[in-house]
Every structure is written in structure tokens, then in C-alpha cells.
mmCIF file with all atom_site columns, N, CA and C in Angstrom:
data_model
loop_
_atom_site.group_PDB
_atom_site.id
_atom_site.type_symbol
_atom_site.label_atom_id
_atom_site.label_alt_id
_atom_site.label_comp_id
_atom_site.label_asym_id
_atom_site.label_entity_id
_atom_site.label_seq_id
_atom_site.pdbx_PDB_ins_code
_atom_site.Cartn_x
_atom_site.Cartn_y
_atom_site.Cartn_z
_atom_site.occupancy
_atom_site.B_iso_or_equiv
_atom_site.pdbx_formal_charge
_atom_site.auth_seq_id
_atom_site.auth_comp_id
_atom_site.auth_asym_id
_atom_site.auth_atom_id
_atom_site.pdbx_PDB_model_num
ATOM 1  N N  . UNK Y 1 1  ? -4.324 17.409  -2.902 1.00 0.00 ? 1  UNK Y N  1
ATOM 2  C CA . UNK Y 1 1  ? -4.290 16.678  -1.626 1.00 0.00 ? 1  UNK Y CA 1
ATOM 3  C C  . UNK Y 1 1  ? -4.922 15.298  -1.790 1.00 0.00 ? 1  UNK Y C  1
ATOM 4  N N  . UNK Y 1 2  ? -6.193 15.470  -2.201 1.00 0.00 ? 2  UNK Y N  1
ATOM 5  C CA . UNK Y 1 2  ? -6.665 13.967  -2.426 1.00 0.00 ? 2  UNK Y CA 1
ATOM 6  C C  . UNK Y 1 2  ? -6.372 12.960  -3.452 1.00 0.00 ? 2  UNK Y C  1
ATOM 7  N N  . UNK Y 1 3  ? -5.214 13.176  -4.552 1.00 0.00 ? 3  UNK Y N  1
ATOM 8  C CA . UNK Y 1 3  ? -4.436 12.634  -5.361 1.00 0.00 ? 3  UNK Y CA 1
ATOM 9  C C  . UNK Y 1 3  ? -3.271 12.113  -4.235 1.00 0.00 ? 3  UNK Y C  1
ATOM 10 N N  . UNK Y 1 4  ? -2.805 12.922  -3.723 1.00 0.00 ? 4  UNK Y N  1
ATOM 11 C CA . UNK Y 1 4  ? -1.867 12.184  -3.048 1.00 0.00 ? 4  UNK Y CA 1
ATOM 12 C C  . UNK Y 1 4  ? -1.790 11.008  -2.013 1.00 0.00 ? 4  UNK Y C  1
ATOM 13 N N  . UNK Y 1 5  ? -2.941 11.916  -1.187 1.00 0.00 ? 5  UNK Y N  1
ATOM 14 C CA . UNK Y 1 5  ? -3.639 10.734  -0.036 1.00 0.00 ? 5  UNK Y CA 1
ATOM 15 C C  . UNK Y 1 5  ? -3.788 9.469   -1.064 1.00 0.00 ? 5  UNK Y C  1
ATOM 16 N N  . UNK Y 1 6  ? -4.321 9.100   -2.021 1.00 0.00 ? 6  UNK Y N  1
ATOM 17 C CA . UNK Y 1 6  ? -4.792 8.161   -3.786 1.00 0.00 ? 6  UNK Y CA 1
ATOM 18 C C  . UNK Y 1 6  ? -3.530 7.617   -3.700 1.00 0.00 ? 6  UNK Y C  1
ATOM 19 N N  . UNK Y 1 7  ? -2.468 8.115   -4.212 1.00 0.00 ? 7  UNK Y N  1
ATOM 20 C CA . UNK Y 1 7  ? -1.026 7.358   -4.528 1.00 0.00 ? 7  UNK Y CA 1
ATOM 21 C C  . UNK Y 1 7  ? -0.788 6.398   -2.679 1.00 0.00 ? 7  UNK Y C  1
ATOM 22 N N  . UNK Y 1 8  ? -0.558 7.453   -2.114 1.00 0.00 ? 8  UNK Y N  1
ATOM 23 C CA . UNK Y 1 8  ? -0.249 6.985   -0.723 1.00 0.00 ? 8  UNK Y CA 1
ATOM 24 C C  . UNK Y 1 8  ? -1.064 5.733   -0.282 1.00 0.00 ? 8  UNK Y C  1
ATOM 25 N N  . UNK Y 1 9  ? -2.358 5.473   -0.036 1.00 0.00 ? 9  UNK Y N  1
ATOM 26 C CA . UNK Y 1 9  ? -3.232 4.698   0.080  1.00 0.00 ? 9  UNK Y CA 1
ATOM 27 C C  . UNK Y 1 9  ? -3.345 3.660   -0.585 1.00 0.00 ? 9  UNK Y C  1
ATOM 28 N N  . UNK Y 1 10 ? -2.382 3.769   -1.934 1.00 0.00 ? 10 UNK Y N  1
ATOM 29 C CA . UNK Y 1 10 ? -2.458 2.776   -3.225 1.00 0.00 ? 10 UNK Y CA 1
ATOM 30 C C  . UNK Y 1 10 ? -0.915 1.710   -2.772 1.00 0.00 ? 10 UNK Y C  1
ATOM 31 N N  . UNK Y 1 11 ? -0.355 2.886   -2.483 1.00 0.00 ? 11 UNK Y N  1
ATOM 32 C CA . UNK Y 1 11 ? 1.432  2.232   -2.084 1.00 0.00 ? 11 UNK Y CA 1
ATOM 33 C C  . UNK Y 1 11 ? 1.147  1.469   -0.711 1.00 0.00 ? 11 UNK Y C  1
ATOM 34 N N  . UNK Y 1 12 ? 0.448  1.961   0.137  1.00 0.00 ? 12 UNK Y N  1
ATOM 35 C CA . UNK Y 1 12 ? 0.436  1.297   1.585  1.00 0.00 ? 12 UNK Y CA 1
ATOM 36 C C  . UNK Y 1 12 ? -0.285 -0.073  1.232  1.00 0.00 ? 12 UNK Y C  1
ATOM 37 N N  . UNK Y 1 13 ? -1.152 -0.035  0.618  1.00 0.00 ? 13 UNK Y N  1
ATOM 38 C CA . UNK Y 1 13 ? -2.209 -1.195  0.091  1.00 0.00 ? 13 UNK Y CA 1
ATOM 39 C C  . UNK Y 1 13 ? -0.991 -2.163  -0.171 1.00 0.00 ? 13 UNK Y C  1
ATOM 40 N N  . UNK Y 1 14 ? -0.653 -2.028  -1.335 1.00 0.00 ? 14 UNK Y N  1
ATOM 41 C CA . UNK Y 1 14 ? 0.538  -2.832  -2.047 1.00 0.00 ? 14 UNK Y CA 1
ATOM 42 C C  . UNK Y 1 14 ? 1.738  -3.310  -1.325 1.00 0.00 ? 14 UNK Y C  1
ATOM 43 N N  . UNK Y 1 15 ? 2.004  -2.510  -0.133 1.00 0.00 ? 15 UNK Y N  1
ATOM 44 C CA . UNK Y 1 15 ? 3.551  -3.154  0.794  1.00 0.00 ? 15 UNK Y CA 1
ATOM 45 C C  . UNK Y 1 15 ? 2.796  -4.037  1.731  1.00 0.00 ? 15 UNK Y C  1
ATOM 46 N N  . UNK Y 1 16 ? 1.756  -3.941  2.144  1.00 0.00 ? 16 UNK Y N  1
ATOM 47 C CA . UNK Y 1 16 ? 0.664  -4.345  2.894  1.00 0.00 ? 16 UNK Y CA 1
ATOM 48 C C  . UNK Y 1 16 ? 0.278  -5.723  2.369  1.00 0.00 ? 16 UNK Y C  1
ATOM 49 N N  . UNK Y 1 17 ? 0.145  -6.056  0.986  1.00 0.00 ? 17 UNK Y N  1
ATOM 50 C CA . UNK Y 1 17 ? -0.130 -7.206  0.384  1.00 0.00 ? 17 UNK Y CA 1
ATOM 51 C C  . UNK Y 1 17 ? 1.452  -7.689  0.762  1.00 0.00 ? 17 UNK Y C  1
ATOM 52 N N  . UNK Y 1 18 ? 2.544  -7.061  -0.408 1.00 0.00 ? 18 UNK Y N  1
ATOM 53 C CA . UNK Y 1 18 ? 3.509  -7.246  -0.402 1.00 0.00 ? 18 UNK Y CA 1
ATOM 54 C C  . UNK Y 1 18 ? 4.164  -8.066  1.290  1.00 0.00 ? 18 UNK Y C  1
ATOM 55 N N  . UNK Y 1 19 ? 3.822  -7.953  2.078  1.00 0.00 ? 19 UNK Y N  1
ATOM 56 C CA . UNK Y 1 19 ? 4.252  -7.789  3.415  1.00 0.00 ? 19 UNK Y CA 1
ATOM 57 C C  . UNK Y 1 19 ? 3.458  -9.303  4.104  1.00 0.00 ? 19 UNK Y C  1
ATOM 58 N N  . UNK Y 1 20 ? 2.413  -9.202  3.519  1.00 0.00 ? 20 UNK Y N  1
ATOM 59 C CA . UNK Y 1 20 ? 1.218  -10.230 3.553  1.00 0.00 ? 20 UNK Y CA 1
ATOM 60 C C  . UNK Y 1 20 ? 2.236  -11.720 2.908  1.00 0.00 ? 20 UNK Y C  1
ATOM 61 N N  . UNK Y 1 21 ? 2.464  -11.562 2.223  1.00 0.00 ? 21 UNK Y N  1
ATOM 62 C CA . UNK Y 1 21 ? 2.736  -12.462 1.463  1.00 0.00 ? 21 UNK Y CA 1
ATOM 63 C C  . UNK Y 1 21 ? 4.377  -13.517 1.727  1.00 0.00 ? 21 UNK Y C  1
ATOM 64 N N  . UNK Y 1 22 ? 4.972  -12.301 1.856  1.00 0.00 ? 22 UNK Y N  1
ATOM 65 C CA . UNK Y 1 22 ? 6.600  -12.319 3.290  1.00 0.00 ? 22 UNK Y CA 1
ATOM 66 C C  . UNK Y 1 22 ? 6.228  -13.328 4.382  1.00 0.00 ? 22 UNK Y C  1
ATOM 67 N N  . UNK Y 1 23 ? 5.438  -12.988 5.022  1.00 0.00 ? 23 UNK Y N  1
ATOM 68 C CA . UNK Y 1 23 ? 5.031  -13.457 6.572  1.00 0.00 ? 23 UNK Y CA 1
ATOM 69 C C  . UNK Y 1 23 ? 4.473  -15.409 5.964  1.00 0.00 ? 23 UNK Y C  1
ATOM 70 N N  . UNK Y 1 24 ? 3.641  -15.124 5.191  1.00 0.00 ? 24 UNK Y N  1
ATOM 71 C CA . UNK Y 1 24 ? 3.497  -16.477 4.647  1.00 0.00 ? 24 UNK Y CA 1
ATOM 72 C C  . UNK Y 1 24 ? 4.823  -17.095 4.356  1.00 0.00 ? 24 UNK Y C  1
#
């Protein structure tokens, strides 16, 4: 469970930058 929550939390981070960076 807490490996996954890890990946998940890692991917949201990253579309989140990713997404960050779009809007600019």
C-alpha cells in the first residue's frame, strides 16, 4: 500500500510540475 501511495504521489508531483510549466 505505501509503495503505491510512493509511485502515485511521485506521478501526481510530476503532472503537477508538468502542468506548472503548460500554464506558463
Amino acid at each position: 500500500m505505501a509503495t503505491i501511495m510512493g509511485v502515485v504521489g511521485r506521478r501526481a508531483t510530476v503532472l503537477c510540475m508538468q502542468g506548472q510549466k503548460s500554464a506558463e
